[in-house]
Amino acid sequence: MHPAVPILIAMLSAGLGYANPLLHLPAAILAFPLALGMIAFSAASPRKALKRGWIAGSLASLACMYWIAYPVGVYGGLPWALAIPCPVLIAMALGAYYAIYTYILNLAARAFPPFALCIFSGLLWTSMETAQGYLFSGFPWMTLSSALAFRPEWIQGAAFIGAYGLSGLLVSVATAILCCKISHPAKIWTIAVVAVIIILGGLRTTQEQFSNLTKTGETSIGLIQGNIDQAKKWDAKYKKTTFEKYIRLSKQVAHKTDLMLWPETAMPFYLQDGGIMRAEIMHFATETNTPVLTGAPGYVLHSKGDFSLYNRAYLISPNKKYMDWYDKSHLVPFGEYMPFKEYLPLGKLVQGAGDFIPGSDASPLKSGDLAMGMLICYEGIFPELAQERIEKGANILINISNDAWYGDTSAPRQHLNLVTMRAVEQGRYMLRGTNTGISACIDPLGRVSHATELFVDAAVAAEAELISGNTFYHANYRAITITPLVMTLLGAIWIIINRRKKRAEIQI
């Protein structure tokens, strides 16, 4: 086989497997680790595996995240000649993870018997995705299992081993397929894992109750999608028009909801400063007896000219003069803040209120029986953040976002898939309110309802359940997270020992 073939397969499988607006084939994502395995096992040396794995991983990342050029080129003020290289550079950086994967897998093939190699490849992939979530601020956008989120029956394993663990399990099957001709246990493993995924998916998605979880109440939440043009969002001339639109849409469903959910920075001004529009929101909440949860920038003034800005979610309750809020804790580098700004001759790549700093309180916002675990924008792609919200007592997860930045690209669809995994992992309903879509209600099994179209005005009353209790994944989060890392490290140590032993034998 020509070395370019698995590289091409990797790129095509990522482009088709991860959600996109043209042709989405979720099962195609399984060919991605299959192709990387082919690269690792066919390369004559670890160095060649590293090089080809980097090329394949970079092209696959670019096929998935080409859309990064859109917000930079359209809203960032950079010419397209500079915007287009941005996703290329990010893809090349992410390609390094897949290069390391193929490099280690090439070495592992020389140290492990076939079946052990299958298990190790899954552990290695799980560790790689975990690293993607933490290193360099974290950007776990290409979680393999998230590509299957459109098929809830395929992702139920995430309630037990998490999205990263499920990715690793799928990768072990891909490796086992490559080893089937030389390993009978690999064949059994492939059949067993596929059978477990199918049976588990069938059992969980057809049952009325969620195991280990208890329904404590019901709620109806109004998902208000303002569909505000991002190019006008921060223009002061449109501030009143934006505000009036959200009030008008909210009135359509206020009579049958317990809460109005407006998107991230739905109000492009400082609510805490008071004024007529804040007074009108409070009047609306009191008149309809419906709390409003909205995104808006916030600040803390330290002294004259010295202040801190926050990406904030405000809870405006009826008959209350004060507001509760949550400050976004995991910010987007180059979008919401500039890393190493004292060294880099750049400003933020996209427009907004200013440079934000992270919040530190993950406690739920409470309204009646609702204890809402807040996840603003891409916070929803991080498993540890949803885990923390549930530990703090949330009985429902709320994700507010503004995906208008990305246009009609793959990004809003991929974002929905990623936050779907959080609902399954934590066993909670996830209510998602966005500016331009996709707004939706996701149940603890990953089933999506009340989904809106992209770039339309929408006011939807979404019914959800309030839930207590923990999934197996939540209850054993630390062990599930740490075990693959430890096992991968032990495997790497064995590879090093085995390699030195073989070198010593050759010298003798």
Coordinates of C-alpha atoms in Angstrom, one line a residue, residues 68-75 77-86:
I68 CA -11.4 28.7 12.5
A69 CA -10.6 30.9 9.5
Y70 CA -14.1 32.2 9.4
P71 CA -14.3 34.2 12.6
V72 CA -10.7 35.5 12.1
G73 CA -11.3 36.5 8.5
V74 CA -14.9 37.9 8.9
Y75 CA -14.8 39.4 12.4
G77 CA -10.2 42.4 10.9
L78 CA -7.4 40.3 9.4
P79 CA -7.1 39.9 5.6
W80 CA -7.9 36.4 4.4
A81 CA -4.3 35.9 3.4
L82 CA -3.6 35.9 7.2
A83 CA -6.9 34.3 8.3
I84 CA -6.6 31.2 6.2
P85 CA -3.2 30.1 7.7
C86 CA -4.8 30.2 11.3

